[in-house]
Coordinates of C-alpha atoms and ligand atoms in Angstrom, one line a residue:
Chain A
X1 CA 13.1 -30.1 10.3
X2 CA 10.9 -28.9 8.1
X3 CA 12.2 -28.5 4.2
X4 CA 8.6 -27.5 2.0
X5 CA 8.1 -24.6 0.5
X6 CA 5.5 -21.5 0.6
X7 CA 3.1 -20.6 -1.7
X8 CA 5.8 -18.0 -2.0
X9 CA 8.6 -19.7 -2.4
X10 CA 6.8 -22.1 -5.5
X11 CA 5.4 -18.8 -7.5
X12 CA 9.6 -18.2 -7.9
X13 CA 10.7 -21.1 -8.0
X14 CA 7.8 -22.0 -11.1
X15 CA 8.8 -18.5 -12.5
X16 CA 12.7 -19.3 -12.9
X17 CA 11.8 -23.7 -13.2
X18 CA 14.2 -23.9 -10.2
X19 CA 14.6 -24.7 -7.1
X20 CA 13.8 -20.6 -5.3
X21 CA 14.6 -20.3 -1.6
X22 CA 13.1 -17.9 1.1
X23 CA 15.7 -14.8 0.9
X24 CA 17.3 -15.9 -2.9
X25 CA 17.1 -12.6 -4.6
X26 CA 16.0 -13.5 -7.9
X27 CA 15.2 -11.4 -10.9
X28 CA 12.0 -12.3 -12.0
X29 CA 9.7 -11.8 -15.1
X30 CA 6.4 -9.9 -14.0
X31 CA 3.2 -11.2 -15.5
X32 CA 1.4 -7.4 -15.5
X33 CA 2.3 -4.2 -14.5
X34 CA -0.8 -1.8 -12.4
X35 CA 0.2 2.6 -12.5
X36 CA -1.7 5.2 -12.2
X37 CA -2.6 8.9 -12.2
X38 CA -0.3 9.5 -9.3
X39 CA 3.0 7.3 -9.2
X40 CA 2.5 6.8 -12.9
X41 CA 3.6 9.4 -14.4
X42 CA 6.7 9.4 -12.7
X43 CA 7.2 5.9 -13.6
X44 CA 6.7 7.0 -17.0
X45 CA 9.8 9.1 -16.6
X46 CA 11.5 7.4 -14.8
X47 CA 11.1 4.7 -18.1
X48 CA 11.7 7.1 -20.2
X49 CA 15.0 8.3 -18.2
X50 CA 16.3 4.5 -18.6
X51 CA 16.0 4.9 -22.4
X52 CA 12.8 3.2 -22.8
X53 CA 11.7 3.5 -25.9
X54 CA 8.4 0.4 -26.2
X55 CA 6.8 -1.2 -22.7
X56 CA 7.5 -5.1 -22.7
X57 CA 4.2 -6.0 -23.5
X58 CA 1.7 -2.9 -23.7
X59 CA -1.3 -6.2 -22.7
X60 CA 0.0 -6.5 -19.5
X61 CA 0.7 -3.8 -18.8
X62 CA -2.8 -1.8 -16.7
X63 CA -2.9 1.4 -17.2
X64 CA -6.2 4.1 -15.5
X65 CA -7.1 7.1 -13.4
X66 CA -8.5 6.4 -9.7
X67 CA -6.9 8.9 -7.5
X68 CA -8.2 12.3 -8.3
X69 CA -11.3 11.8 -11.0
X70 CA -11.8 13.5 -12.4
X71 CA -9.9 16.0 -12.2
X72 CA -9.6 18.1 -8.8
X73 CA -6.9 20.4 -9.7
X74 CA -4.9 21.5 -12.7
X75 CA -1.8 19.6 -12.6
X76 CA -4.0 16.4 -11.7
X77 CA -5.8 16.8 -15.4
X78 CA -2.2 17.2 -16.9
X79 CA -1.4 13.9 -15.4
X80 CA -4.5 12.8 -17.6
X81 CA -3.3 13.6 -20.2
X82 CA 0.3 12.7 -19.8
X83 CA -0.5 8.9 -19.2
X84 CA -3.4 9.3 -22.1
X85 CA -0.7 10.1 -24.5
X86 CA 1.5 7.1 -23.3
X87 CA -1.2 4.7 -23.9
X88 CA -1.9 6.0 -27.4
X89 CA 1.6 5.6 -28.2
X90 CA 2.2 2.7 -27.0
X91 CA -0.5 0.4 -27.7
X92 CA -1.7 0.7 -23.7
X93 CA -5.5 -0.6 -23.5
X94 CA -6.6 2.8 -20.5
X95 CA -9.5 2.6 -18.6
X96 CA -8.5 5.8 -18.2
X97 CA -11.7 7.7 -15.2
X98 CA -14.5 5.2 -16.5
X99 CA -14.0 1.6 -14.0
X100 CA -13.0 3.2 -10.3
X101 CA -9.7 2.1 -8.0
X102 CA -6.7 0.3 -9.3
X103 CA -6.9 -3.1 -7.2
X104 CA -10.4 -3.9 -7.8
X105 CA -10.4 -2.6 -11.1
X106 CA -7.4 -5.0 -12.0
X107 CA -8.8 -8.2 -10.6
X108 CA -12.7 -7.5 -12.1
X109 CA -11.1 -7.5 -15.0
X110 CA -9.5 -10.8 -14.6
X111 CA -6.3 -9.0 -15.5
X112 CA -4.4 -11.4 -13.0
X113 CA -4.4 -14.4 -12.2
X114 CA -2.7 -17.0 -9.6
X115 CA 0.5 -17.9 -9.6
X116 CA 1.7 -15.2 -11.1
X117 CA 3.4 -12.0 -10.2
X118 CA 2.6 -8.8 -10.7
X119 CA 4.2 -4.9 -9.8
X120 CA 2.3 -1.8 -9.6
X121 CA 3.5 1.1 -8.7
X122 CA 0.8 1.9 -4.9
X123 CA 1.6 -0.6 -2.3
X124 CA -1.8 -2.0 -1.5
X125 CA -1.1 -3.8 -5.1
X126 CA -0.5 -7.3 -2.2
X127 CA -5.1 -7.1 -2.2
X128 CA -4.4 -10.0 -5.8
X129 CA -2.8 -12.0 -3.3
X130 CA -6.8 -12.9 -3.1
X131 CA -6.7 -14.9 -6.9
X132 CA -2.9 -16.4 -5.3
X133 CA -0.8 -14.4 -7.0
X134 CA 2.1 -12.8 -5.5
X135 CA 1.8 -9.2 -6.3
X136 CA 3.9 -6.1 -4.4
X137 CA 4.7 -2.4 -4.5
X138 CA 7.4 -0.9 -6.0
X139 CA 8.1 3.0 -6.1
X140 CA 8.0 4.3 -9.5
X141 CA 12.2 4.4 -10.7
X142 CA 11.3 0.7 -10.1
X143 CA 8.4 0.5 -12.1
X144 CA 10.5 2.6 -15.0
X145 CA 12.5 -0.2 -14.7
X146 CA 9.7 -3.3 -14.5
X147 CA 8.1 -1.4 -17.4
X148 CA 11.4 -1.7 -19.8
X149 CA 12.3 -5.4 -18.8
X150 CA 9.1 -6.8 -17.5
X151 CA 11.2 -7.8 -15.2
X152 CA 12.1 -6.6 -11.3
X153 CA 14.5 -7.6 -8.1
X154 CA 12.9 -9.7 -5.7
X155 CA 14.1 -10.5 -2.6
X156 CA 11.7 -14.0 -1.9
X157 CA 10.4 -13.2 1.2
X158 CA 10.0 -15.8 4.6
X159 CA 6.1 -16.0 5.3
X160 CA 4.3 -15.6 8.4
X161 CA 1.4 -18.0 8.0
X162 CA -2.2 -17.3 9.8
X163 CA -4.3 -19.6 10.3
X164 CA -8.6 -19.4 11.0
X165 CA -11.0 -21.7 11.9
X166 CA -14.8 -21.3 13.0
X167 CA -17.1 -18.5 11.7
X168 CA -17.6 -14.8 12.0
X169 CA -20.0 -14.1 14.6
X170 CA -23.5 -11.6 13.5
X171 CA -21.6 -8.4 12.5
X172 CA -18.0 -9.4 12.6
X173 CA -16.3 -9.6 9.2
X174 CA -13.2 -10.1 7.6
X175 CA -12.3 -6.9 7.9
X176 CA -12.2 -6.9 11.5
X177 CA -9.5 -10.0 11.7
X178 CA -6.9 -8.4 9.3
X179 CA -7.7 -5.1 11.9
X180 CA -7.2 -8.3 14.8
X181 CA -4.2 -9.1 13.6
X182 CA -2.0 -5.4 12.0
X183 CA -2.6 -5.0 16.1
X184 CA -1.1 -8.2 17.1
X185 CA 1.4 -8.5 14.1
X186 CA 2.3 -4.6 14.4
X187 CA 3.1 -1.5 11.7
X188 CA 6.3 -3.5 10.9
X189 CA 6.1 -7.0 12.2
X190 CA 5.8 -8.3 9.0
X191 CA 8.7 -6.6 7.2
X192 CA 10.1 -7.7 4.1
X193 CA 7.6 -11.0 4.6
X194 CA 5.3 -12.0 3.1
X195 CA 1.6 -13.2 4.9
X196 CA 0.0 -16.6 4.3
X197 CA -3.6 -17.1 5.0
X198 CA -5.6 -20.2 5.2
X199 CA -8.0 -22.2 7.2
X200 CA -11.5 -23.3 7.1
X201 CA -12.9 -19.7 8.3
X202 CA -10.3 -18.8 5.1
X203 CA -11.7 -21.4 2.0
X204 CA -15.1 -20.3 3.7
X205 CA -14.5 -16.4 2.7
X206 CA -16.2 -15.0 -0.1
X207 CA -13.4 -12.9 -2.9
X208 CA -14.4 -9.6 -1.1
X209 CA -13.3 -10.3 2.5
X210 CA -10.1 -12.4 1.0
X211 CA -9.5 -9.1 -0.8
X212 CA -10.0 -7.5 2.3
X213 CA -7.7 -8.9 3.9
X214 CA -4.6 -9.7 1.4
X215 CA -5.3 -5.4 0.9
X216 CA -3.7 -4.9 4.0
X217 CA -0.9 -7.5 4.2
X218 CA 1.3 -4.4 3.7
X219 CA -0.3 -2.2 7.0
X220 CA 2.4 -5.4 8.5
X221 CA 4.8 -4.4 6.1
X222 CA 4.0 -7.3 4.4
X223 CA 5.7 -7.6 0.7
X224 CA 3.2 -9.7 -0.3
X225 CA -0.7 -11.0 1.5
X226 CA -1.3 -14.3 -0.6
X227 CA -4.4 -16.7 -0.2
X228 CA -3.9 -20.4 -1.8
X229 CA -6.0 -20.7 -4.7
X230 CA -9.1 -22.8 -4.2
X231 CA -13.2 -23.9 -5.8
X232 CA -13.7 -19.9 -4.8
X233 CA -10.9 -18.5 -6.5
X234 CA -11.6 -20.2 -9.5
X235 CA -15.0 -19.6 -9.4
X236 CA -14.6 -15.5 -9.1
X237 CA -12.3 -15.9 -12.5
X238 CA -14.7 -18.6 -14.2
X239 CA -15.6 -15.8 -17.2
X240 CA -12.8 -12.9 -16.9
X241 CA -9.9 -15.0 -18.5
X242 CA -8.4 -17.9 -19.3
X243 CA -6.1 -19.0 -16.3
X244 CA -3.8 -21.7 -16.6
X245 CA -3.7 -24.3 -13.6
X246 CA -0.7 -23.6 -11.3
X247 CA 0.1 -25.8 -8.2
X248 CA 1.0 -23.1 -6.0
X249 CA -0.7 -24.8 -2.6
X250 CA 2.0 -24.9 0.2
X251 CA 3.1 -28.8 1.2
X252 CA 2.3 -29.0 4.5
X253 CA 6.0 -28.8 5.7
X254 CA 6.1 -25.8 4.1
X255 CA 9.2 -23.7 6.2
X256 CA 7.5 -20.2 7.5
X257 CA 9.1 -17.4 10.2
X258 CA 5.9 -17.7 12.8
X259 CA 2.4 -19.0 12.6
X260 CA -0.4 -17.5 14.2
X261 CA -4.3 -18.7 14.3
X262 CA -7.5 -16.8 14.6
X263 CA -11.5 -17.7 16.1
X264 CA -13.8 -16.0 14.0
X265 CA -16.2 -16.6 16.5
X266 CA -14.4 -14.8 19.5
X267 CA -13.6 -12.1 17.2
X268 CA -15.3 -9.3 18.2
X269 CA -15.7 -5.9 15.9
X270 CA -12.1 -3.9 16.2
X271 CA -11.4 -0.5 15.6
X272 CA -8.3 1.5 14.2
X273 CA -7.5 4.5 16.6
X274 CA -6.0 7.4 15.5
X275 CA -2.4 7.7 14.0
X276 CA -1.3 4.5 13.9
X277 CA -2.7 1.4 12.1
X278 CA -1.4 -1.3 14.5
X279 CA -3.3 0.4 17.0
X280 CA -6.1 -1.3 17.4
X281 CA -8.9 -2.1 20.4
X282 CA -12.7 -3.9 20.1
X283 CA -15.5 -1.5 18.9
X284 CA -16.1 -0.8 23.0
X285 CA -14.0 0.2 23.4
X286 CA -14.3 3.5 22.1
X287 CA -17.6 3.7 21.6
X288 CA -19.3 6.6 22.0
X289 CA -16.9 9.4 20.8
X290 CA -18.2 11.8 18.0
X291 CA -17.7 11.9 14.3
X292 CA -17.8 14.4 12.2
X293 CA -17.7 12.3 8.3
X294 CA -17.7 8.4 8.0
X295 CA -16.6 7.1 4.5
X296 CA -18.0 3.6 2.6
X297 CA -15.3 2.1 0.2
X298 CA -11.9 2.1 -1.0
X299 CA -10.1 -0.4 -2.6
X300 CA -10.1 -2.4 1.1
X301 CA -14.2 -1.8 1.2
X302 CA -16.1 -0.4 -1.5
X303 CA -17.7 -3.6 -2.8
X304 CA -21.2 -4.8 -3.4
X305 CA -20.9 -7.2 -0.7
X306 CA -19.5 -4.6 1.9
X307 CA -22.2 -2.5 0.6
X308 CA -25.2 -4.7 1.9
X309 CA -23.2 -5.7 5.1
X310 CA -24.4 -1.1 5.0
X311 CA -27.2 -1.7 4.1
X312 CA -28.3 -4.1 6.5
X313 CA -27.5 -2.1 9.1
X314 CA -28.9 1.3 7.9
X315 CA -32.1 -1.3 7.0
X316 CA -35.1 1.6 7.0
X317 CA -33.5 4.9 9.0
X318 CA -31.5 7.6 8.3
X319 CA -28.0 8.3 9.0
X320 CA -28.1 10.9 12.0
X321 CA -27.5 14.5 10.6
X322 CA -25.2 15.2 13.2
X323 CA -22.1 14.1 10.3
X324 CA -21.5 14.3 6.6
X325 CA -21.4 9.9 5.6
X326 CA -20.6 9.5 2.0
X327 CA -20.5 6.2 0.0
X328 CA -18.2 5.1 -2.9
X329 CA -18.4 2.0 -3.9
X330 CA -14.7 0.5 -5.7
X331 CA -15.7 0.2 -8.8
X332 CA -18.4 0.7 -12.3
X333 CA -18.8 -3.4 -11.3
X334 CA -19.6 -3.2 -8.2
X335 CA -21.6 0.5 -7.9
X336 CA -24.2 -1.5 -11.3
X337 CA -24.5 -4.3 -8.5
X338 CA -24.7 -2.1 -5.6
X339 CA -27.7 0.3 -7.8
X340 CA -29.0 -2.8 -9.1
X341 CA -29.5 -4.3 -5.8
X342 CA -31.7 -1.1 -4.3
X343 CA -29.3 0.4 -2.0
X344 CA -27.5 3.0 -4.0
X345 CA -30.8 4.9 -3.7
X346 CA -31.6 3.5 -0.2
X347 CA -28.4 5.4 1.0
X348 CA -29.7 8.2 -0.3
X349 CA -32.6 8.8 0.6
X350 CA -30.9 7.7 4.3
X351 CA -28.8 11.3 3.2
X352 CA -25.5 10.0 2.3
X353 CA -23.4 11.5 -0.6
X354 CA -22.8 8.6 -3.5
X355 CA -20.1 8.7 -5.4
X356 CA -18.7 7.9 -8.9
X357 CA -16.1 4.7 -8.2
X358 CA -12.6 5.9 -7.1
X359 CA -10.5 6.4 -3.4
X360 CA -12.5 9.4 -2.8
X361 CA -11.7 10.7 0.7
X362 CA -9.1 7.5 1.1
X363 CA -6.1 9.5 0.7
X364 CA -6.9 13.5 1.5
X365 CA -5.9 14.1 -2.3
X366 CA -9.2 14.9 -3.8
X367 CA -12.4 15.8 -2.6
X368 CA -13.9 15.2 1.5
X369 CA -11.0 16.0 3.3
X370 CA -11.0 16.6 7.2
X371 CA -11.0 20.6 9.0
X372 CA -8.5 20.4 11.7
X373 CA -10.6 18.6 14.7
X374 CA -12.1 16.8 12.8
X375 CA -12.6 13.0 13.4
X376 CA -13.6 10.8 10.2
X377 CA -14.4 7.0 10.4
X378 CA -13.7 4.9 7.7
X379 CA -13.4 2.3 5.8
X380 CA -9.9 2.5 4.5
X381 CA -7.1 0.7 5.3
X382 CA -5.0 4.0 6.9
X383 CA -5.5 6.4 9.5
X384 CA -1.7 8.3 9.5
X385 CA -2.0 11.7 10.7
X386 CA -3.0 13.3 7.1
X387 CA -3.9 10.8 5.3
X388 CA -7.1 12.8 5.0
X389 CA -6.5 16.8 5.3
X390 CA -5.9 18.3 8.4
X391 CA -3.2 17.0 9.9
X392 CA -5.5 17.8 13.2
X393 CA -7.8 15.5 12.1
X394 CA -8.1 12.0 13.6
X395 CA -9.1 9.4 11.3
X396 CA -10.3 5.9 12.8
X397 CA -11.0 2.5 11.1
X398 CA -13.7 -0.2 10.8
X399 CA -15.8 -2.2 8.7
X400 CA -18.6 -1.6 6.7
X401 CA -21.2 -2.7 9.6
X402 CA -19.0 -0.7 12.2
X403 CA -18.7 1.8 10.0
X404 CA -22.6 2.4 9.0
X405 CA -24.0 1.9 13.1
X406 CA -21.6 4.4 14.0
X407 CA -23.4 6.9 10.3
X408 CA -27.0 5.4 12.5
X409 CA -25.7 7.9 15.7
X410 CA -23.6 10.7 15.0
X411 CA -20.8 8.5 17.7
X412 CA -18.5 5.1 17.2
X413 CA -21.1 2.5 17.5
X414 CA -20.6 -1.4 18.1
X415 CA -22.6 -2.4 15.2
X416 CA -24.2 -6.0 17.4
X417 CA -26.0 -2.8 19.0
X418 CA -28.2 -1.9 16.7
Chain B
X1 CA 25.2 19.5 9.1
X2 CA 22.9 18.1 12.0
X3 CA 20.7 15.5 12.7
X4 CA 17.0 15.7 12.6
X5 CA 15.7 13.2 15.1
X6 CA 12.3 11.4 14.5
X7 CA 10.6 9.1 16.0
X8 CA 9.1 5.6 14.8
X9 CA 6.6 4.5 12.4
X10 CA 7.1 8.2 10.2
X11 CA 4.4 7.3 7.5
X12 CA 5.0 8.8 4.0
X13 CA 2.0 10.8 4.9
X14 CA 4.0 12.7 7.4
X15 CA 6.9 13.5 4.8
X16 CA 4.3 14.1 2.5
X17 CA 1.3 14.7 2.9
X18 CA -1.2 13.2 -0.6
X19 CA -2.2 17.1 -1.4
X20 CA 1.0 17.5 -2.7
X21 CA 1.9 14.3 -4.8
X22 CA 0.8 16.1 -8.1
X23 CA 4.1 17.6 -7.9
X24 CA 7.2 16.1 -8.8
X25 CA 9.5 18.6 -8.8
X26 CA 11.5 17.4 -5.2
X27 CA 13.1 20.6 -4.7
X28 CA 9.4 22.0 -4.5
X29 CA 8.5 18.9 -2.7
X30 CA 10.7 19.8 -0.8
X31 CA 9.0 23.2 0.6
X32 CA 6.1 20.9 1.7
X33 CA 8.3 17.9 3.5
X34 CA 6.9 16.6 6.6
X35 CA 4.5 19.3 6.2
X36 CA 2.0 19.6 9.7
X37 CA 4.2 17.2 11.2
X38 CA 7.2 18.9 11.6
X39 CA 7.1 22.2 9.9
X40 CA 10.4 24.1 10.7
X41 CA 12.1 21.2 9.2
X42 CA 11.1 23.1 5.8
X43 CA 11.8 26.1 6.8
X44 CA 15.7 25.1 8.1
X45 CA 16.8 22.5 7.1
X46 CA 20.0 22.5 4.5
X47 CA 22.0 20.3 3.1
X48 CA 23.8 17.4 4.3
X49 CA 21.8 17.3 7.5
X50 CA 21.3 13.8 7.8
X51 CA 17.8 12.4 9.4
X52 CA 18.3 10.3 12.1
X53 CA 14.7 8.1 12.5
X54 CA 13.3 4.7 15.1
X55 CA 12.2 1.4 13.3
X56 CA 9.3 1.7 9.8
X57 CA 10.9 5.0 8.8
X58 CA 8.7 5.4 5.0
X59 CA 6.1 3.1 6.2
X60 CA 2.4 3.9 4.3
X61 CA 2.7 4.5 0.5
X62 CA 4.6 3.8 -2.8
X63 CA 5.1 7.5 -3.3
X64 CA 9.1 8.4 -4.3
X65 CA 7.7 11.8 -4.0
X66 CA 8.3 10.9 0.4
X67 CA 12.3 9.6 -0.6
X68 CA 12.0 13.5 -3.6
X69 CA 10.7 15.4 -0.7
X70 CA 13.8 15.0 1.6
X71 CA 16.4 14.7 -1.0
X72 CA 15.3 18.9 -2.6
X73 CA 15.8 19.8 0.8
X74 CA 19.2 18.3 0.6
X75 CA 19.6 15.4 2.8
X76 CA 21.9 12.7 1.6
X77 CA 21.4 10.2 4.3
X78 CA 19.0 9.0 6.6
X79 CA 19.9 6.6 9.5
X80 CA 17.0 4.2 11.3
X81 CA 16.7 1.5 13.6
X82 CA 14.8 -0.3 11.1
X83 CA 13.3 1.0 7.0
X84 CA 9.7 -0.2 5.5
X85 CA 10.0 -2.3 2.5
X86 CA 8.8 -0.5 -0.3
X87 CA 10.6 3.4 0.8
X88 CA 13.7 1.8 1.1
X89 CA 14.0 0.6 -2.1
X90 CA 12.6 3.5 -3.7
X91 CA 15.7 5.7 -1.0
X92 CA 18.6 3.5 -3.1
X93 CA 16.4 4.2 -6.3
X94 CA 16.3 7.6 -6.4
X95 CA 19.6 8.2 -4.1
X96 CA 19.7 8.9 -1.5
X97 CA 21.5 6.5 1.2
X98 CA 19.1 4.7 3.7
X99 CA 21.5 3.6 6.5
X100 CA 20.2 1.1 9.3
X101 CA 22.3 1.0 12.4
X102 CA 22.0 0.6 16.6
X103 CA 23.1 4.4 16.4
X104 CA 19.7 5.2 15.9
X105 CA 18.4 4.9 19.4
X106 CA 21.4 7.4 21.0
X107 CA 21.7 9.9 18.9
X108 CA 19.9 13.2 19.5
X109 CA 18.3 15.8 17.8
X110 CA 20.3 18.8 16.9
X111 CA 23.8 16.3 17.6
X112 CA 25.9 17.0 14.4
X113 CA 27.1 13.5 13.5
X114 CA 29.4 12.3 10.8
X115 CA 29.0 9.3 8.8
X116 CA 31.9 7.1 6.6
X117 CA 29.6 4.8 4.2
X118 CA 33.1 3.5 2.9
X119 CA 34.7 2.2 6.3
X120 CA 30.9 1.2 7.5
X121 CA 30.4 3.9 10.6
X122 CA 28.9 6.7 12.2
X123 CA 30.0 8.9 14.6
X124 CA 28.6 10.9 16.9
X125 CA 29.5 12.2 20.1
X126 CA 33.1 11.3 20.4
X127 CA 31.4 7.6 19.5
X128 CA 31.2 5.0 17.0
X129 CA 29.2 2.8 16.0
X130 CA 29.1 0.4 12.9
X131 CA 26.6 0.2 10.4
X132 CA 24.6 -2.5 9.1
X133 CA 25.2 -3.8 5.0
X134 CA 23.5 -3.3 3.1
X135 CA 22.7 -6.8 0.8
X136 CA 24.9 -6.9 -2.5
X137 CA 22.6 -6.3 -5.4
X138 CA 21.5 -3.2 -4.3
X139 CA 25.3 -2.2 -3.5
X140 CA 25.5 -3.3 -7.1
X141 CA 22.3 -0.1 -8.1
X142 CA 24.0 2.8 -5.9
X143 CA 27.5 1.8 -7.3
X144 CA 25.8 2.5 -10.4
X145 CA 24.3 6.0 -9.2
X146 CA 20.7 4.4 -9.3
X147 CA 18.4 2.5 -11.1
X148 CA 17.8 4.8 -14.2
X149 CA 22.2 4.3 -14.3
X150 CA 22.3 1.0 -14.4
X151 CA 19.2 0.7 -16.6
X152 CA 20.8 2.8 -19.0
X153 CA 24.4 1.0 -19.0
X154 CA 21.8 -2.6 -19.3
X155 CA 20.3 -2.6 -22.5
X156 CA 19.2 -6.2 -21.8
X157 CA 19.0 -8.3 -18.2
X158 CA 18.6 -11.5 -17.8
X159 CA 16.2 -12.9 -15.8
X160 CA 16.5 -15.9 -13.2
X161 CA 14.6 -18.3 -16.0
X162 CA 17.0 -18.0 -18.9
Ligands
SF4_501 S1 -8.6 3.6 -2.6 FE1 -7.1 4.5 -0.3 S2 -5.1 2.7 -0.9 FE2 -7.0 2.2 -2.3 S3 -6.1 2.5 -3.9 FE3 -7.2 4.8 -3.7 S4 -6.0 5.7 -2.5 FE4 -5.2 3.9 -2.3

């Protein structure tokens, strides 16, 4: 019987200094903790309630505002004030509202390294698995505990291994892969489990694509979504910080709960249909549906590569006047890259609203809300009822290419036909 | 003490929509619980009511506002076929008891049931259903009265490398 170890088991074993297997419950030290303006205030309150005085290590805390910026209400403004004071008092570097969406910022600022154990009071913290970290979303009370002790209980998860081979066809990409996977595995198919991504399809994938995939592990209930670090990872991390090399490559005889394979060359553009992320269909099946708002952005698809993908489909055309197009690069760095490449100008010319880096309409907390009966097509990660405004609105999820193609015609459109 | 029955994949946006996340008071959150999904809940739920749901209850975001909104409505127990991971942990940490049991499938909306956690069963319509055991490390937290109390009682903790 296979007895080797998965990436998740290797990370916990190296952290604990002994063999740790799936199913073990360990109190593990954490390498970084991320809090933002929505769940941060309660985490801080719980830290105090627990008798916390000083955080375990101010340099390991990533703190910023991204969900409700610039403050869209007085309560949001008060939350920002409270977190600013906390950062100041504890000596934590505060990125405030300057840098963008938490997960993108955590990675691009080099705050997460391969082999790290990282927690964030946000469910998409699993995105840091793109650089080979074991990263998972936790609630505010768990975060209060993590801030105090620099440690947290973990049940080390079993792993589902997903290998991809082949190359993506024209205007098909990582978002289509992860949507298809979510459709196949189901919204709870990976609950309490880690997803491990590998194969030639992943080793040839750029970091932006790996982030898109790791980001959505939670949409299958996953505790983590990890791409074992390789030369692409190291290239990305270069200049972002100093990282000790770690050997966390999975053993060839690692014990997996399940193995799945995808051939990227057979994949077509995919769309998640309201109101479940695992309700996924090829774009042809929903083509022609009228759309009121297109959103290109979020931690899932707000990187420069995503902007390029959208711009390539857009070409020299204009977006349809039958809908609204909102484009938001995920961070200041990504915004600058997009700006310098001339794409912001192109988007604005084509009729889009380009906003400063933030979560934007993704969570329906700030601007860009939908009225009852309206339909949104979004490159973000959740299409739950009410996610982007009215509970009677509908949200479809897709890739930047499909979003841009649809924005040209005012209806869901196969990007391969543009 | 009635049952509020929900289906599969009840997500945290359904439990408490994103626009209410600047609220932290559980009573106030409770006035928006399930808003847009099941509006009568916040108006009619009373202390001691029980939520019964299908698979993957609480999937989605890590917002602790979700268990707080439910607790604020007076609900102390949720029975489901299965829970999403973060919600399950958040529920325990905030003093809301998540129970997984096969009973979840059969119990009807509006039913009156009793839950005996000490003896480990649910009684509904004269029928008894077993409760799945709670993992040991979570029991420790429950016994302490939640994670805040657990932390208060432990000025130091040992990590796996010590
Ligand atoms: S962009 Fe959306 S999914 Fe990502 S952190 Fe912001 S609200 Fe969450």
